[in-house]
XYZ file of C-alpha atoms in Angstrom:
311
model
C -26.319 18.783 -26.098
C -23.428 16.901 -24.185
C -25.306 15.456 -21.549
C -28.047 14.284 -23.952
C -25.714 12.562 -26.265
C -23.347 11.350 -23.410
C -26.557 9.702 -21.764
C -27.610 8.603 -24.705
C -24.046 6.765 -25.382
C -24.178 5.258 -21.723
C -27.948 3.903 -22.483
C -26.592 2.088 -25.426
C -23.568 0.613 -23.443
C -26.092 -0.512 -21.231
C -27.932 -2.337 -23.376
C -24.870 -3.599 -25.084
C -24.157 -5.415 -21.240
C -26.810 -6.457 -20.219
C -28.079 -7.960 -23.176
C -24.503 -9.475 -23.934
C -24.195 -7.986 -27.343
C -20.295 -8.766 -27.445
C -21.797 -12.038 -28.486
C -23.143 -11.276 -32.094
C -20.479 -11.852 -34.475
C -20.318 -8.532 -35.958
C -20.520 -6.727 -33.345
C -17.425 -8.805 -31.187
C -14.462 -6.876 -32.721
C -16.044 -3.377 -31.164
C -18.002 -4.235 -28.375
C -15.442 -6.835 -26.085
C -12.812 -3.937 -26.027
C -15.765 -0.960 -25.116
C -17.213 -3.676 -22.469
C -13.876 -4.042 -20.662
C -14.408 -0.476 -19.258
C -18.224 -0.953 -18.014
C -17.328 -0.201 -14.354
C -15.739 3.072 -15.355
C -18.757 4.221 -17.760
C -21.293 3.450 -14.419
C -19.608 5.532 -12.216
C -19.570 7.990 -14.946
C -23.476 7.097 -15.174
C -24.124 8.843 -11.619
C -21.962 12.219 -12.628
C -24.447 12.800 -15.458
C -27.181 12.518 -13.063
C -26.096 15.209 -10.934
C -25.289 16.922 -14.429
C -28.639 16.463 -15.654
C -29.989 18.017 -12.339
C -28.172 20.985 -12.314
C -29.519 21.801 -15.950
C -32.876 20.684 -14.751
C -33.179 18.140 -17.709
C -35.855 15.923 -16.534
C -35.777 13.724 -19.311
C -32.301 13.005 -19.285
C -32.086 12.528 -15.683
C -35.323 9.502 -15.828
C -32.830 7.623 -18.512
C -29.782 8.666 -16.488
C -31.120 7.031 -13.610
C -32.180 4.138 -15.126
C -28.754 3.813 -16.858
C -27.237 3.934 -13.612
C -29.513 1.803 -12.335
C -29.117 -1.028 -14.964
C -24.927 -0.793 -15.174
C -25.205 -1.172 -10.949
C -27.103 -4.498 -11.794
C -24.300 -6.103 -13.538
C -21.242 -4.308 -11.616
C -22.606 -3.795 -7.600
C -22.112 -7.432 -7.133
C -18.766 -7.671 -7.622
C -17.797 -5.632 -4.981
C -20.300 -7.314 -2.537
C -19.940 -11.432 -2.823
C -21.910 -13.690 -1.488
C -22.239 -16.651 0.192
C -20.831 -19.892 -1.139
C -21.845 -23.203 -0.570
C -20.633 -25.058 2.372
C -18.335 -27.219 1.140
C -16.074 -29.656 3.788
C -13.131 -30.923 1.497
C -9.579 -30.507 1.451
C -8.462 -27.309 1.029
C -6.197 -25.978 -2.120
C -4.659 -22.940 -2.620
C -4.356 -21.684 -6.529
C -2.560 -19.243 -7.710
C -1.994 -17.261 -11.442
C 0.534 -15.102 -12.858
C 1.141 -13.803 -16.501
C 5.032 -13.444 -16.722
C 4.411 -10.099 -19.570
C 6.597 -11.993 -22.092
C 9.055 -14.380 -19.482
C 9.930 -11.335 -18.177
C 8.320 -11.011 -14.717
C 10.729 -11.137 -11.697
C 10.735 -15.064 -10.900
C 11.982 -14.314 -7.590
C 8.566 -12.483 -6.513
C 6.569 -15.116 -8.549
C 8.131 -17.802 -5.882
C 7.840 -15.319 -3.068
C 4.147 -15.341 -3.380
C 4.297 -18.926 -3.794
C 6.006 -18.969 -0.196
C 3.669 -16.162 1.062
C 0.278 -17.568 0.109
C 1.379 -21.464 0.420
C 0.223 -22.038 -3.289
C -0.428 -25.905 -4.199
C -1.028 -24.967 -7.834
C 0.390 -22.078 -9.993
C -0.604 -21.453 -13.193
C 2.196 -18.934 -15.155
C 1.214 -17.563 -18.959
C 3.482 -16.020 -21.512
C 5.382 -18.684 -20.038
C 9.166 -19.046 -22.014
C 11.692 -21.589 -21.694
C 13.883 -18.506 -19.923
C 11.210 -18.015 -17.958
C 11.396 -21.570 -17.301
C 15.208 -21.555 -16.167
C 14.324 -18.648 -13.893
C 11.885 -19.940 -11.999
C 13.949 -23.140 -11.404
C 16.668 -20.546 -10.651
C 14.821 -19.516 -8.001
C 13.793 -22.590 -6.262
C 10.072 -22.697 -7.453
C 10.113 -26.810 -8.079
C 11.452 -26.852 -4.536
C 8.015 -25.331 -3.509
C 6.024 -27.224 -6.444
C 7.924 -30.192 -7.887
C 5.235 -31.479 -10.499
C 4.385 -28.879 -13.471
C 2.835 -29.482 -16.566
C 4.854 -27.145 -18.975
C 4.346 -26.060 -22.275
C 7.208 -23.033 -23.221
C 6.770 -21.201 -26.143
C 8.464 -18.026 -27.415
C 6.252 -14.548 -27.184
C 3.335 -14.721 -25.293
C 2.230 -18.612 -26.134
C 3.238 -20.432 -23.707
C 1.413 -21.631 -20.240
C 2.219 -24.170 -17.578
C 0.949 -25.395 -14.510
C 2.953 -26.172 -11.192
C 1.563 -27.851 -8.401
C 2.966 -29.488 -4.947
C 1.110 -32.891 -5.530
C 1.133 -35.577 -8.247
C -0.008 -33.983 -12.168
C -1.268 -36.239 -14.490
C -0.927 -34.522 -18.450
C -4.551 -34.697 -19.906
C -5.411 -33.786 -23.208
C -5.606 -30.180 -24.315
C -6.876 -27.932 -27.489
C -4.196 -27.425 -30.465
C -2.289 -23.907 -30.285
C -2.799 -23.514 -34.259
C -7.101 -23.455 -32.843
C -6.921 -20.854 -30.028
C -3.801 -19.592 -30.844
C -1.840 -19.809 -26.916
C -0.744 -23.126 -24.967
C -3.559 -24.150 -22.223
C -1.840 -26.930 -20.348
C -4.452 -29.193 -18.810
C -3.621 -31.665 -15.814
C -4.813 -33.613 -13.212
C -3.599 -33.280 -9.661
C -3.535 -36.004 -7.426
C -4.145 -35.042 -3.905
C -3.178 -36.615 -0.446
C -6.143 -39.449 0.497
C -7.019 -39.928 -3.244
C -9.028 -37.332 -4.474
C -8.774 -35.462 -7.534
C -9.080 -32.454 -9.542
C -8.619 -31.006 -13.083
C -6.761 -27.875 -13.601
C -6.444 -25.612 -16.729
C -3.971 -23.484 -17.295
C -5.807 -20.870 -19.340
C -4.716 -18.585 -21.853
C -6.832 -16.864 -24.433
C -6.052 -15.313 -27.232
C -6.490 -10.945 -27.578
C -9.827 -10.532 -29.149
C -8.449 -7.270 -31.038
C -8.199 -8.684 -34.389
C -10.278 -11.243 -36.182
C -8.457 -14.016 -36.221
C -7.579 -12.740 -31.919
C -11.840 -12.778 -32.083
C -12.340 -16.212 -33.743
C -9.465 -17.420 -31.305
C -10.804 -16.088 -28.165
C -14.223 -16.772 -29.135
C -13.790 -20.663 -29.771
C -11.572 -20.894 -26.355
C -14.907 -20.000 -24.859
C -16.727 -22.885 -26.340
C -14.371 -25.777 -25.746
C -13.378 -25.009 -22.630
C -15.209 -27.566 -20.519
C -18.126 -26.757 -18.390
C -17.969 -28.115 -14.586
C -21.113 -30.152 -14.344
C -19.895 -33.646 -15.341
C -19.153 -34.852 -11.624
C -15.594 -33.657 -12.089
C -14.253 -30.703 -10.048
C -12.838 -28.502 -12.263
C -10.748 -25.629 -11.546
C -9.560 -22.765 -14.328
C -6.992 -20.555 -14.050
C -5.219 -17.908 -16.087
C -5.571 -14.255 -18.331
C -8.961 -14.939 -19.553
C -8.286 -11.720 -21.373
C -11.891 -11.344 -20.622
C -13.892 -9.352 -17.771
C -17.390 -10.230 -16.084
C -18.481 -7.835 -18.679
C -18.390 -10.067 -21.259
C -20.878 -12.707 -22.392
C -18.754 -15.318 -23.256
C -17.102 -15.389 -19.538
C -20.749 -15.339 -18.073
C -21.827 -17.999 -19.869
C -18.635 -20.133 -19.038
C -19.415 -19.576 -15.072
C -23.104 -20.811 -16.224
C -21.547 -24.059 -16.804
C -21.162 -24.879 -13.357
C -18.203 -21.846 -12.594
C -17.939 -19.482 -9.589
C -15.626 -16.774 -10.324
C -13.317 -16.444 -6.876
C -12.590 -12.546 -6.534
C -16.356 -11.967 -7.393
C -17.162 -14.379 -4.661
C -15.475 -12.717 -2.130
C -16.424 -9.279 -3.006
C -13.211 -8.213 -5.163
C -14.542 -8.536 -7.996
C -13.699 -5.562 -9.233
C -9.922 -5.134 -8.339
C -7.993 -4.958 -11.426
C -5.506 -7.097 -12.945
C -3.941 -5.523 -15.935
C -2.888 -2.283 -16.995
C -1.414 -1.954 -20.522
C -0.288 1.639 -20.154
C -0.830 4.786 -17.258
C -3.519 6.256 -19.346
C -5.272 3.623 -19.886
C -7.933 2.546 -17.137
C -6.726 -0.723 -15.496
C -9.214 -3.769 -15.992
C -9.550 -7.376 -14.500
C -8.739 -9.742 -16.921
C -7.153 -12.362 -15.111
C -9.810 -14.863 -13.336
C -9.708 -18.107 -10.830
C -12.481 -20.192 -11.719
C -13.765 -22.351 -9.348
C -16.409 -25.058 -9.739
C -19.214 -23.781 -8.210
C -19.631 -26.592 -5.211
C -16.604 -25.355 -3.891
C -16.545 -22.914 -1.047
C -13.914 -19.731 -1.644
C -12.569 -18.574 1.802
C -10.211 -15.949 0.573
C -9.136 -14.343 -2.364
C -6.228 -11.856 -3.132
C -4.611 -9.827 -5.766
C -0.774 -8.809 -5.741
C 1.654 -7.157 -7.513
C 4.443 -8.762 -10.025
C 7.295 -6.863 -10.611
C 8.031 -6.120 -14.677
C 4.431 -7.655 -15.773
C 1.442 -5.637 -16.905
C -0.441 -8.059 -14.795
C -0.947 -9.033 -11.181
C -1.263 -12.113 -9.467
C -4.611 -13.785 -8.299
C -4.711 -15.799 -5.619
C -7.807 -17.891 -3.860
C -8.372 -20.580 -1.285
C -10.551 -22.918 -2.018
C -12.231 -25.953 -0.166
C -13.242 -28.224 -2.233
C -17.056 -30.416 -2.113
């Protein structure tokens, strides 16, 4: 009786995945929390399969295996990457960090600046102590042009960046409820490129739903000519519809790119299952060469890091 109704729970998280059912209105409150964890219910997909042998329950090992076969559609990938395109631009090195609060250790947020070479940061739950910090500890040495936008809790976001930022327009806090700084950077020879500093709301509550789910549709796809680069705590994983349909707009996501797709990024407590919520997206005529994840001392999240050459 426990393998049947624990196969039959996996089929319909299956189905919930692949046919992004996180996207039905209704359904959003339940299913973006449940989807979070799809890499952890497929490899619990192949211990029911030896279960289901053991017992000798045919049936349930056919759907098993086709459960396990449908959740290794949508999660193999991201621990394989592909190739990119062969882009010959300048190269830029990005960088994101959520600060839990203002309260992750500025001096390792400017050590990885200094150990990766970041051009462009992008720092959420960013506070105005947070701020004073981080100049503390020589980060506008490193990266002397930020847009900023401090706000107390978990609202605020800036970018930093080593060449020339140029403020552009940006979405109201009171519509997605957290500060998305948007910029464009200057670099050396002339060219340019948008950043976003992204931030989106928890989709735990309905108004954290409505929030996250509008984020989703005015963030700006990347086939307008424009290269377009977005970085930050989606609070979203590949397992969710409305991130996939963002990277159909013209998006590569880096870590999936480069086959670490999977490594996670936040932890909220030790019994809960850590999941990747925080994403570099890249427009997809760029070429990632490398992509990283490190720790941050006294956040819940780590830092993301990718190299990029742009088209």
């Amino acid at each position: 009786m426990l393998v049947r109704w624990s196969v039959v729970i996996l089929a319909l998280w299956a189905v919930a995945r692949l046919t992004g059912g996180d996207r039905i209105s209704f359904l959003t409150g339940i299913l973006v929390p449940v989807l979070a964890f799809t890499p952890y219910a497929a490899a619990l997909s192949t211990v029911f399969i030896g279960c289901a042998l053991v017992l000798r329950r045919w049936r349930a090992l056919a759907v098993t295996v086709a459960v396990t076969a449908a959740f290794a559609i949508a999660v193999v990938p991201r621990a394989v990457g592909g190739s990119g395109p062969a882009a010959d631009g300048p190269s830029l090195r990005v960088l994101t960090a959520n600060l839990r609060l203002g309260l992750a250790d500025p001096h390792a947020i400017v050590g990885l600046v200094r150990r990766t070479g970041a051009d462009v940061l992008s720092v959420q739950e960013f506070t105005a102590r947070a701020d004073a910090g981080l100049d503390r500890a020589g980060l506008t040495r490193l990266l002397p042009y930020k847009v900023a936008m401090p706000m107390a809790g978990a609202q605020g976001t800036a970018l930093y960046a080593r060449h020339p930022l140029r403020a552009l327009p940006t979405f109201p806090v009171s519509e997605i409820g957290l500060a998305m700084p948007h910029a464009e950077m200057r670099l050396p020879g002339g060219r340019r490129v948008e950043l976003f500093g992204v931030h989106l709301a928890r989709p735990l509550s309905p108004s954290g739903v409505g929030q996250w789910r509008r984020a989703f549709v005015l963030l700006p796809g990347a086939r307008h000519g424009v290269v377009r680069i977005l970085a930050g705590d989606f609070n979203a994983t590949l397992d969710h519809a409305p991130l996939r349909g963002l990277l159909g707009e013209g998006y590569a996501d880096a870590a999936d790119l480069t086959g670490k797709g999977l490594v996670p990024t936040f932890r909220k407590a030790w019994w809960v299952p850590p999941i990747t919520l925080d994403h570099i997206l890249v427009d997809a005529r760029c070429a990632v060469r490398r992509a990283d994840v490190y720790a941050l001392p006294r956040s819940d999240h780590r830092a993301v890091f990718a190299r990029v050459r742009l088209p």
